[in-house]
C-alpha cells in the first residue's frame, strides 16, 4: 500500500509548476488523502494519477490550489494504526515522532495556540479526533477550547456529542477509556508540576492499543508542560506590561505654548520592564516639569528605582523644590536604598511659558546631552554634564537656563539612541544625533520624535538590545 501512495504523491508532484509547494498526507480512518498545495498559478489541465484511486480532484482554498487524490486503505483503522505502531516502534521513527511533537509544543509560548498544536500532533496518527479541555483557573470548570477531526465535515456533529460529555469526572493521574456514540474515547489528564491543567480526549472508532495509550500519555505529559510554560510566560508578560504602564505618565498634560512628542520602546522580551522612563507634569501655576531617565538594568530591580525616581520628582516639585534641589534629594533617596540601589542618569527640567517662547531650567545628571534645534537649522548642546545619581554622597547640582524661541526644539534621548551600535560605530559618533536633528527643522515635535526613532532603527540591522526613550519639546 505504501508504494502505491508514494506513486500517487509522485504523480501529483510532477504536475506542479516550478514554484514552492506543500505536500500533505491526511488519514481518514479507512482512507489516505494525498494533497499537493501551491499558490494559484496558471497551470495546465490536471491529470489523474497513474494508479487507481478512490477519487481525485482540484479544490481551491484562499489563494492556494490543492490537487488531491484519495486511496482506500485495506483492513480496519485499527489494523492500519497497529501497522504504523509496529513499524515505528522498531526504529527511530517513534522517537522522531515524539521529538517532533516536543519541538512543535516548545515552538510557541502562546497559551491559546498550544491546544491547537496538541490536536494537530495526535490526529490522525493516534486518533481520528482530538478535543482539548482546559480551565481558566485552578478551580474553574473544564471547557472545550479546541476540537479537531481528521474529517473536517464531522467537527460540528462531534462538538454536539461532546457537549453532553462530562470530563470533570476524568481522573488526574492516569489515562482512562470510555465510549461516546460510535467512538472509543481515551481521556489523558494534562498534569504539570503537580497541577491539573486540563484533559486531552482522543477518539477513534475502534479500541486503543496499549502502544497508542503509552504514546498518548507521553504526548500528554509534554503537552501539559508546554501549556504550563505558556501560561507562566503569558502571566509574566501581562505583569510586566502592567508594571510598565504604572511607571509611565498617566496622562499627557496641555502646556501653553508647548508642542511635545515622546517615543518609548522597551527592548526586553515580551516588553520586559525597562530601565528608561520619561515624565511631563504640572508642578504649579504656570510651571511644568519634564524628565527623561535611564536606570541601570531592567526588570523589577530597575522598576523599583524608576518608580522611586518618578514619584520623588513629582512630590518634591509640588513642594516647591527647584530642579537642582530635587536631584540632590533624589540622589540621597537612591543611596538610602542600599544594596537595592541602581545608578540613574537623568535629565530634569522645568518649563515656563513666556511671551517670546519658553524658559527652561534643566539639569543633566550623567545623561546624554540635550540638544537645541533653532528654527534656522542650527543645532547646539545646551546642558553641562554633571554626576549621575546613586553613586556619590556629596553632590551639588546646578541648573542650566536656556530659552526656546518660537519654533525652537529641545531634544532629549536615552543612550538607547546615542549608543545604538552598527559594527564598530555608535550612532552619536562624530555628532551623528545632532546631524540627524538638523534635518528636522520645521517639523512638529511628534514628527521630530518619530524621525529620530526611525533613524535609530535604520542605523543598524540588528534589533536594539537597549531600551529607547525620546522626548521632544518645541516652542510654538
Coordinates of C-alpha atoms in Angstrom, one line a residue:
X1 CA 0.0 0.0 0.0
X2 CA 2.8 2.4 0.8
X3 CA 4.4 2.1 -2.6
X4 CA 1.0 2.9 -4.2
X5 CA 0.6 6.0 -2.1
X6 CA 4.2 7.1 -3.0
X7 CA 3.4 6.7 -6.7
X8 CA 0.3 8.9 -6.3
X9 CA 2.3 11.5 -4.5
X10 CA 4.9 11.4 -7.3
X11 CA 2.2 11.8 -9.9
X12 CA 0.7 14.9 -8.2
X13 CA 4.1 16.5 -7.6
X14 CA 5.1 16.0 -11.2
X15 CA 2.2 18.3 -12.3
X16 CA 3.1 21.4 -10.2
X17 CA 4.8 24.4 -11.7
X18 CA 8.4 25.3 -10.9
X19 CA 7.4 27.1 -7.6
X20 CA 7.4 26.1 -3.9
X21 CA 4.6 23.7 -3.0
X22 CA 3.5 21.8 0.1
X23 CA 2.6 18.1 0.2
X24 CA 0.3 16.7 2.9
X25 CA -0.9 13.2 3.8
X26 CA -4.3 13.1 5.6
X27 CA -5.5 10.0 7.3
X28 CA -9.3 9.5 7.3
X29 CA -9.6 6.2 9.1
X30 CA -10.2 3.9 6.2
X31 CA -8.5 6.1 3.6
X32 CA -5.5 8.3 3.0
X33 CA -5.7 11.5 1.0
X34 CA -2.6 12.9 -0.7
X35 CA -2.6 16.6 -1.3
X36 CA -0.3 19.0 -3.2
X37 CA -0.9 22.6 -2.3
X38 CA 0.5 25.5 -4.2
X39 CA -0.3 29.1 -4.7
X40 CA -2.8 29.6 -7.6
X41 CA -1.0 29.9 -10.8
X42 CA -1.7 29.3 -14.5
X43 CA -1.4 25.6 -14.8
X44 CA -2.5 23.1 -17.4
X45 CA -5.4 20.7 -17.1
X46 CA -4.9 18.3 -14.1
X47 CA -4.3 14.7 -14.8
X48 CA -5.5 11.7 -12.8
X49 CA -2.8 9.6 -11.0
X50 CA -1.3 6.7 -12.9
X51 CA -2.8 4.2 -10.4
X52 CA -6.4 3.5 -9.4
X53 CA -7.6 5.8 -6.6
X54 CA -11.0 6.1 -4.9
X55 CA -11.4 9.7 -6.2
X56 CA -9.3 12.7 -7.1
X57 CA -9.8 16.4 -8.0
X58 CA -8.8 20.0 -7.7
X59 CA -10.0 22.4 -4.9
X60 CA -9.1 26.0 -4.1
X61 CA -8.6 27.4 -0.6
X62 CA -7.9 31.1 -0.5
X63 CA -5.1 31.8 -2.9
X64 CA -4.0 28.1 -2.9
X65 CA -4.7 25.4 -5.4
X66 CA -4.9 21.9 -4.0
X67 CA -4.5 18.8 -6.3
X68 CA -5.6 15.8 -4.3
X69 CA -6.3 12.0 -4.5
X70 CA -7.8 9.6 -2.0
X71 CA -6.8 6.0 -1.6
X72 CA -8.8 3.4 0.3
X73 CA -6.8 1.5 2.9
X74 CA -7.0 -2.2 3.2
X75 CA -8.3 -3.5 6.6
X76 CA -9.7 -1.6 9.5
X77 CA -8.3 1.6 11.1
X78 CA -7.1 -0.5 14.0
X79 CA -5.1 -2.6 11.6
X80 CA -3.6 0.5 10.0
X81 CA -2.8 2.0 13.3
X82 CA -1.2 -1.2 14.5
X83 CA 0.9 -1.4 11.3
X84 CA 2.1 2.1 11.9
X85 CA 3.0 1.4 15.5
X86 CA 4.7 -1.8 14.7
X87 CA 6.7 -0.1 12.0
X88 CA 7.7 3.0 14.1
X89 CA 8.4 1.2 17.3
X90 CA 11.2 -0.8 15.7
X91 CA 13.3 2.1 14.7
X92 CA 14.0 5.8 15.2
X93 CA 10.6 6.9 13.8
X94 CA 8.8 6.6 17.1
X95 CA 11.4 8.7 18.8
X96 CA 11.4 11.1 15.9
X97 CA 7.6 11.5 16.3
X98 CA 8.0 12.4 20.0
X99 CA 10.9 14.7 19.2
X100 CA 8.9 16.5 16.5
X101 CA 6.0 16.8 18.9
X102 CA 8.2 18.3 21.6
X103 CA 9.6 20.8 19.0
X104 CA 6.2 21.8 18.0
X105 CA 5.0 22.3 21.5
X106 CA 8.1 24.2 22.5
X107 CA 7.8 26.4 19.5
X108 CA 5.1 28.6 20.9
X109 CA 4.6 30.5 24.2
X110 CA 1.0 31.5 23.3
X111 CA -1.3 29.5 25.7
X112 CA -4.1 29.8 23.1
X113 CA -2.0 28.1 20.4
X114 CA -0.9 25.1 22.5
X115 CA -4.3 23.2 22.3
X116 CA -4.4 23.5 18.5
X117 CA -0.9 22.1 18.3
X118 CA -1.8 19.2 20.6
X119 CA -4.7 18.2 18.3
X120 CA -2.7 18.6 15.1
X121 CA 0.0 16.3 16.6
X122 CA -2.2 13.3 17.5
X123 CA -4.7 13.5 14.6
X124 CA -4.6 11.3 12.6
X125 CA -1.6 9.3 13.8
X126 CA -3.0 8.3 17.2
X127 CA -6.8 9.0 16.8
X128 CA -9.5 10.2 14.4
X129 CA -10.3 13.2 16.5
X130 CA -9.0 15.2 19.5
X131 CA -10.6 17.6 21.9
X132 CA -8.6 19.6 24.4
X133 CA -10.2 20.8 27.6
X134 CA -8.7 23.4 29.9
X135 CA -9.8 25.6 32.8
X136 CA -9.4 29.4 33.1
X137 CA -8.3 29.0 36.7
X138 CA -7.2 26.2 39.1
X139 CA -10.8 25.9 40.5
X140 CA -12.7 26.7 37.3
X141 CA -14.7 24.2 35.2
X142 CA -13.1 22.5 32.3
X143 CA -14.3 23.7 28.9
X144 CA -13.6 22.6 25.3
X145 CA -11.1 25.0 23.9
X146 CA -10.1 23.2 20.7
X147 CA -11.5 20.3 18.6
X148 CA -10.1 18.7 15.5
X149 CA -11.2 15.8 13.4
X150 CA -9.5 14.1 10.5
X151 CA -12.7 14.6 8.6
X152 CA -13.4 18.3 9.0
X153 CA -17.0 17.9 7.9
X154 CA -17.7 15.9 11.1
X155 CA -16.4 18.5 13.6
X156 CA -19.8 20.3 14.2
X157 CA -21.6 17.0 14.9
X158 CA -18.8 15.8 17.2
X159 CA -18.9 19.1 19.1
X160 CA -22.6 18.5 19.8
X161 CA -21.8 15.0 21.1
X162 CA -19.1 16.3 23.3
X163 CA -21.4 18.9 24.8
X164 CA -23.1 16.0 26.6
X165 CA -19.9 14.6 27.9
X166 CA -18.7 15.3 31.5
X167 CA -15.0 15.4 31.5
X168 CA -14.8 16.6 35.1
X169 CA -15.0 13.0 36.3
X170 CA -11.8 12.1 34.5
X171 CA -9.0 11.2 36.9
X172 CA -5.9 13.4 37.2
X173 CA -3.4 10.6 37.5
X174 CA -3.8 8.1 34.6
X175 CA -5.5 7.8 31.2
X176 CA -8.9 6.2 31.1
X177 CA -11.2 5.0 28.3
X178 CA -14.9 5.1 27.7
X179 CA -17.4 5.1 24.9
X180 CA -19.2 8.0 23.2
X181 CA -21.6 7.3 20.4
X182 CA -19.6 5.4 17.8
X183 CA -16.2 6.2 19.2
X184 CA -14.0 4.9 21.9
X185 CA -12.6 7.8 23.9
X186 CA -9.2 8.0 25.6
X187 CA -9.0 10.7 28.2
X188 CA -5.5 11.8 29.1
X189 CA -5.0 14.2 32.0
X190 CA -2.8 17.2 31.4
X191 CA -0.8 17.5 34.6
X192 CA 2.4 19.5 35.0
X193 CA 4.3 20.3 38.2
X194 CA 1.7 18.5 40.3
X195 CA -1.2 20.7 39.0
X196 CA -4.0 19.5 36.8
X197 CA -4.3 21.8 33.7
X198 CA -6.9 20.0 31.7
X199 CA -7.7 16.9 29.7
X200 CA -6.8 15.7 26.2
X201 CA -9.6 13.5 24.7
X202 CA -8.8 11.2 21.8
X203 CA -11.4 9.3 19.8
X204 CA -11.4 6.5 17.3
X205 CA -14.0 4.0 16.0
X206 CA -12.1 1.0 17.4
X207 CA -10.2 0.3 20.6
X208 CA -6.9 2.0 21.6
X209 CA -4.0 -0.4 21.7
X210 CA -1.6 -0.3 24.6
X211 CA 1.1 1.2 22.4
X212 CA -1.2 4.1 21.4
X213 CA -2.2 4.7 25.1
X214 CA 1.5 4.9 26.0
X215 CA 2.2 7.3 23.2
X216 CA -0.8 9.4 24.1
X217 CA 0.3 9.6 27.8
X218 CA 3.8 10.7 26.7
X219 CA 2.4 13.4 24.4
X220 CA 0.0 14.4 27.3
X221 CA 3.0 15.0 29.6
X222 CA 4.8 17.1 27.1
X223 CA 1.6 19.0 26.2
X224 CA 0.9 19.7 29.8
X225 CA 4.4 21.1 30.4
X226 CA 4.1 23.3 27.3
X227 CA 0.7 24.5 28.5
X228 CA 2.1 25.4 31.9
X229 CA 5.2 27.1 30.4
X230 CA 3.0 29.2 28.1
X231 CA 0.7 30.2 30.9
X232 CA 3.6 31.3 33.1
X233 CA 5.1 33.2 30.2
X234 CA 1.8 34.9 29.4
X235 CA 1.2 35.8 33.1
X236 CA 4.7 37.3 33.4
X237 CA 4.3 39.3 30.2
X238 CA 1.0 40.7 31.4
X239 CA 2.5 41.6 34.8
X240 CA 5.4 43.3 33.0
X241 CA 3.1 45.3 30.8
X242 CA 1.0 46.4 33.8
X243 CA 4.1 47.4 35.8
X244 CA 5.5 49.2 32.8
X245 CA 2.2 51.2 32.3
X246 CA 2.3 52.2 36.0
X247 CA 5.8 53.7 35.5
X248 CA 4.7 55.9 32.6
X249 CA 2.8 59.2 32.8
X250 CA -0.9 58.6 33.4
X251 CA -1.9 61.4 31.0
X252 CA -0.4 63.9 28.7
X253 CA -0.9 67.5 30.0
X254 CA -1.7 70.5 27.9
X255 CA 1.1 73.1 28.3
X256 CA 0.5 76.6 26.9
X257 CA 2.9 77.4 24.1
X258 CA 4.4 73.8 24.1
X259 CA 4.2 71.2 21.4
X260 CA 5.8 67.9 22.6
X261 CA 6.3 64.4 21.3
X262 CA 7.5 61.2 23.0
X263 CA 8.7 57.7 21.9
X264 CA 9.2 54.9 24.4
X265 CA 10.3 51.4 23.4
X266 CA 11.5 48.8 26.0
X267 CA 13.9 46.3 24.5
X268 CA 13.3 43.3 26.8
X269 CA 11.4 40.2 25.8
X270 CA 7.6 40.5 26.0
X271 CA 8.2 44.2 26.7
X272 CA 10.1 43.4 29.9
X273 CA 10.0 46.3 32.3
X274 CA 12.7 48.6 31.1
X275 CA 15.0 51.0 32.9
X276 CA 14.2 54.0 30.7
X277 CA 11.4 56.4 31.6
X278 CA 10.0 59.8 30.9
X279 CA 7.6 62.2 32.5
X280 CA 5.8 65.5 31.9
X281 CA 3.6 67.0 34.5
X282 CA 2.3 70.3 36.0
X283 CA 4.3 71.4 39.0
X284 CA 2.5 74.7 39.9
X285 CA 0.8 77.7 38.5
X286 CA 2.2 78.4 35.0
X287 CA 5.0 75.9 35.6
X288 CA 5.5 72.4 34.2
X289 CA 8.3 69.8 34.8
X290 CA 9.8 67.2 32.5
X291 CA 12.2 64.3 33.0
X292 CA 13.8 61.6 31.0
X293 CA 16.0 59.0 32.7
X294 CA 17.8 55.7 32.4
X295 CA 18.1 53.3 35.3
X296 CA 20.9 50.7 35.1
X297 CA 19.5 47.3 34.1
X298 CA 15.9 46.1 33.6
X299 CA 13.3 44.0 35.4
X300 CA 11.9 44.5 38.9
X301 CA 15.0 46.0 40.4
X302 CA 15.2 48.7 37.8
X303 CA 11.5 49.2 38.1
X304 CA 11.8 49.9 41.8
X305 CA 14.3 52.7 41.2
X306 CA 12.2 54.0 38.3
X307 CA 9.1 54.2 40.5
X308 CA 11.2 55.9 43.2
X309 CA 12.5 58.5 40.8
X310 CA 9.1 59.3 39.2
X311 CA 7.3 59.8 42.5
X312 CA 10.1 61.7 44.1
X313 CA 10.3 64.1 41.2
X314 CA 6.6 64.8 41.3
X315 CA 6.4 65.1 45.1
X316 CA 9.3 67.4 45.5
X317 CA 8.2 69.6 42.6
X318 CA 4.9 70.2 44.2
X319 CA 6.7 71.0 47.4
X320 CA 8.4 73.9 45.6
X321 CA 11.9 72.5 45.3
X322 CA 13.9 73.7 42.2
X323 CA 15.1 71.2 39.7
X324 CA 18.7 71.2 41.1
X325 CA 17.5 70.6 44.7
X326 CA 15.2 67.8 43.5
X327 CA 18.1 65.9 42.0
X328 CA 20.1 66.3 45.2
X329 CA 17.2 64.8 47.3
X330 CA 16.7 62.0 44.7
X331 CA 20.4 61.1 44.8
X332 CA 20.2 60.7 48.6
X333 CA 17.0 58.7 48.3
X334 CA 18.6 56.3 45.9
X335 CA 21.7 55.8 48.0
X336 CA 19.4 55.0 51.0
X337 CA 18.1 52.0 49.1
X338 CA 21.4 50.3 50.0
X339 CA 22.1 47.1 48.0
X340 CA 18.9 47.5 46.0
X341 CA 20.1 50.9 44.7
X342 CA 20.8 51.3 41.0
X343 CA 22.6 54.2 39.5
X344 CA 20.5 56.5 37.4
X345 CA 21.2 59.1 34.6
X346 CA 18.5 61.8 34.5
X347 CA 17.7 65.0 32.6
X348 CA 15.2 67.0 34.7
X349 CA 13.9 70.5 33.9
X350 CA 11.1 72.9 34.3
X351 CA 9.2 74.9 31.6
X352 CA 7.8 78.4 32.0
X353 CA 5.8 79.9 29.1
X354 CA 6.8 83.5 28.3
X355 CA 5.8 85.8 25.5
X356 CA 8.8 85.1 23.3
X357 CA 8.6 81.3 23.7
X358 CA 9.6 79.1 26.6
X359 CA 12.1 79.5 29.5
X360 CA 13.7 76.2 30.5
X361 CA 15.9 75.4 33.5
X362 CA 17.4 71.9 33.4
X363 CA 20.0 69.6 35.0
X364 CA 21.7 66.7 33.3
X365 CA 22.9 64.1 35.8
X366 CA 25.2 61.9 33.8
X367 CA 22.6 61.9 31.0
X368 CA 23.3 62.2 27.2
X369 CA 23.4 65.9 26.4
X370 CA 20.2 67.6 25.4
X371 CA 20.3 69.4 22.0
X372 CA 18.5 72.5 20.9
X373 CA 17.5 72.9 17.2
X374 CA 17.0 76.5 16.2
X375 CA 14.4 77.4 13.6
X376 CA 17.3 78.2 11.1
X377 CA 18.6 74.6 11.4
X378 CA 21.5 75.2 13.8
X379 CA 21.9 72.5 16.5
X380 CA 23.8 73.0 19.8
X381 CA 24.3 71.2 23.1
X382 CA 22.6 73.1 26.0
X383 CA 23.4 71.1 29.1
X384 CA 26.5 70.8 31.3
X385 CA 27.4 67.3 32.2
X386 CA 27.1 66.6 36.0
X387 CA 27.4 63.5 38.2
X388 CA 24.9 60.7 37.7
X389 CA 22.6 59.7 40.6
X390 CA 23.1 56.9 43.1
X391 CA 26.9 56.9 43.2
X392 CA 28.3 59.7 45.3
X393 CA 27.1 61.1 48.6
X394 CA 28.3 64.7 48.4
X395 CA 26.9 66.0 45.1
X396 CA 25.7 69.5 44.4
X397 CA 23.8 70.1 41.2
X398 CA 23.4 73.3 39.2
X399 CA 20.7 74.1 36.7
X400 CA 21.3 75.5 33.2
X401 CA 18.9 78.1 31.9
X402 CA 18.0 78.2 28.2
X403 CA 15.4 79.9 26.1
X404 CA 13.4 78.4 23.3
X405 CA 12.2 80.9 20.7
X406 CA 9.0 80.1 18.8
X407 CA 9.9 77.1 16.5
X408 CA 12.9 76.0 18.5
X409 CA 13.2 72.3 19.5
X410 CA 14.7 70.7 22.6
X411 CA 15.6 67.0 22.1
X412 CA 16.4 64.6 25.0
X413 CA 17.1 60.9 24.5
X414 CA 18.5 58.0 26.4
X415 CA 21.5 56.0 25.4
X416 CA 19.4 53.6 23.5
X417 CA 19.6 56.2 20.8
X418 CA 23.1 57.7 21.2
X419 CA 24.8 54.3 21.7
X420 CA 22.9 52.4 19.0
X421 CA 25.7 50.3 17.5
X422 CA 26.4 49.2 13.9
X423 CA 29.6 47.2 13.8
X424 CA 32.3 49.4 15.5
X425 CA 30.3 52.6 15.2
X426 CA 27.8 54.3 17.5
X427 CA 25.0 56.5 16.2
X428 CA 26.3 59.6 18.0
X429 CA 29.9 59.2 16.8
X430 CA 31.0 62.4 15.1
X431 CA 27.8 64.2 16.2
X432 CA 25.5 61.8 14.5
X433 CA 22.5 62.7 16.6
X434 CA 23.0 66.4 16.0
X435 CA 23.2 65.8 12.2
X436 CA 20.0 63.8 12.3
X437 CA 18.3 66.6 14.3
X438 CA 19.4 69.3 11.9
X439 CA 17.3 67.6 9.2
X440 CA 14.2 68.1 11.3
X441 CA 13.9 71.9 11.1
X442 CA 10.2 72.9 10.6
X443 CA 8.8 69.6 11.8
X444 CA 6.3 69.2 14.6
X445 CA 7.5 67.7 17.9
X446 CA 5.9 64.3 17.2
X447 CA 7.4 64.3 13.7
X448 CA 10.9 65.0 15.2
X449 CA 10.5 62.2 17.7
X450 CA 9.4 59.7 15.0
X451 CA 12.3 60.8 12.7
X452 CA 14.8 60.2 15.5
X453 CA 13.3 56.8 16.3
X454 CA 13.3 55.8 12.7
X455 CA 16.9 57.0 12.3
X456 CA 18.0 54.9 15.3
X457 CA 16.2 51.8 14.0
X458 CA 17.7 52.2 10.5
X459 CA 21.2 52.8 11.8
X460 CA 21.8 49.0 12.5
X461 CA 20.3 45.9 11.1
X462 CA 20.1 44.0 14.4
X463 CA 17.2 44.7 16.8
X464 CA 18.2 47.1 19.7
X465 CA 19.3 45.4 22.9
X466 CA 18.7 48.6 24.9
X467 CA 15.6 50.5 25.9
X468 CA 14.9 53.7 24.0
X469 CA 13.2 56.9 25.1
X470 CA 12.9 60.2 23.2
X471 CA 11.4 63.4 24.5
X472 CA 10.9 66.4 22.2
X473 CA 9.8 69.8 23.4
X474 CA 9.0 72.5 20.8
X475 CA 8.1 76.1 21.5
X476 CA 5.0 77.0 19.4

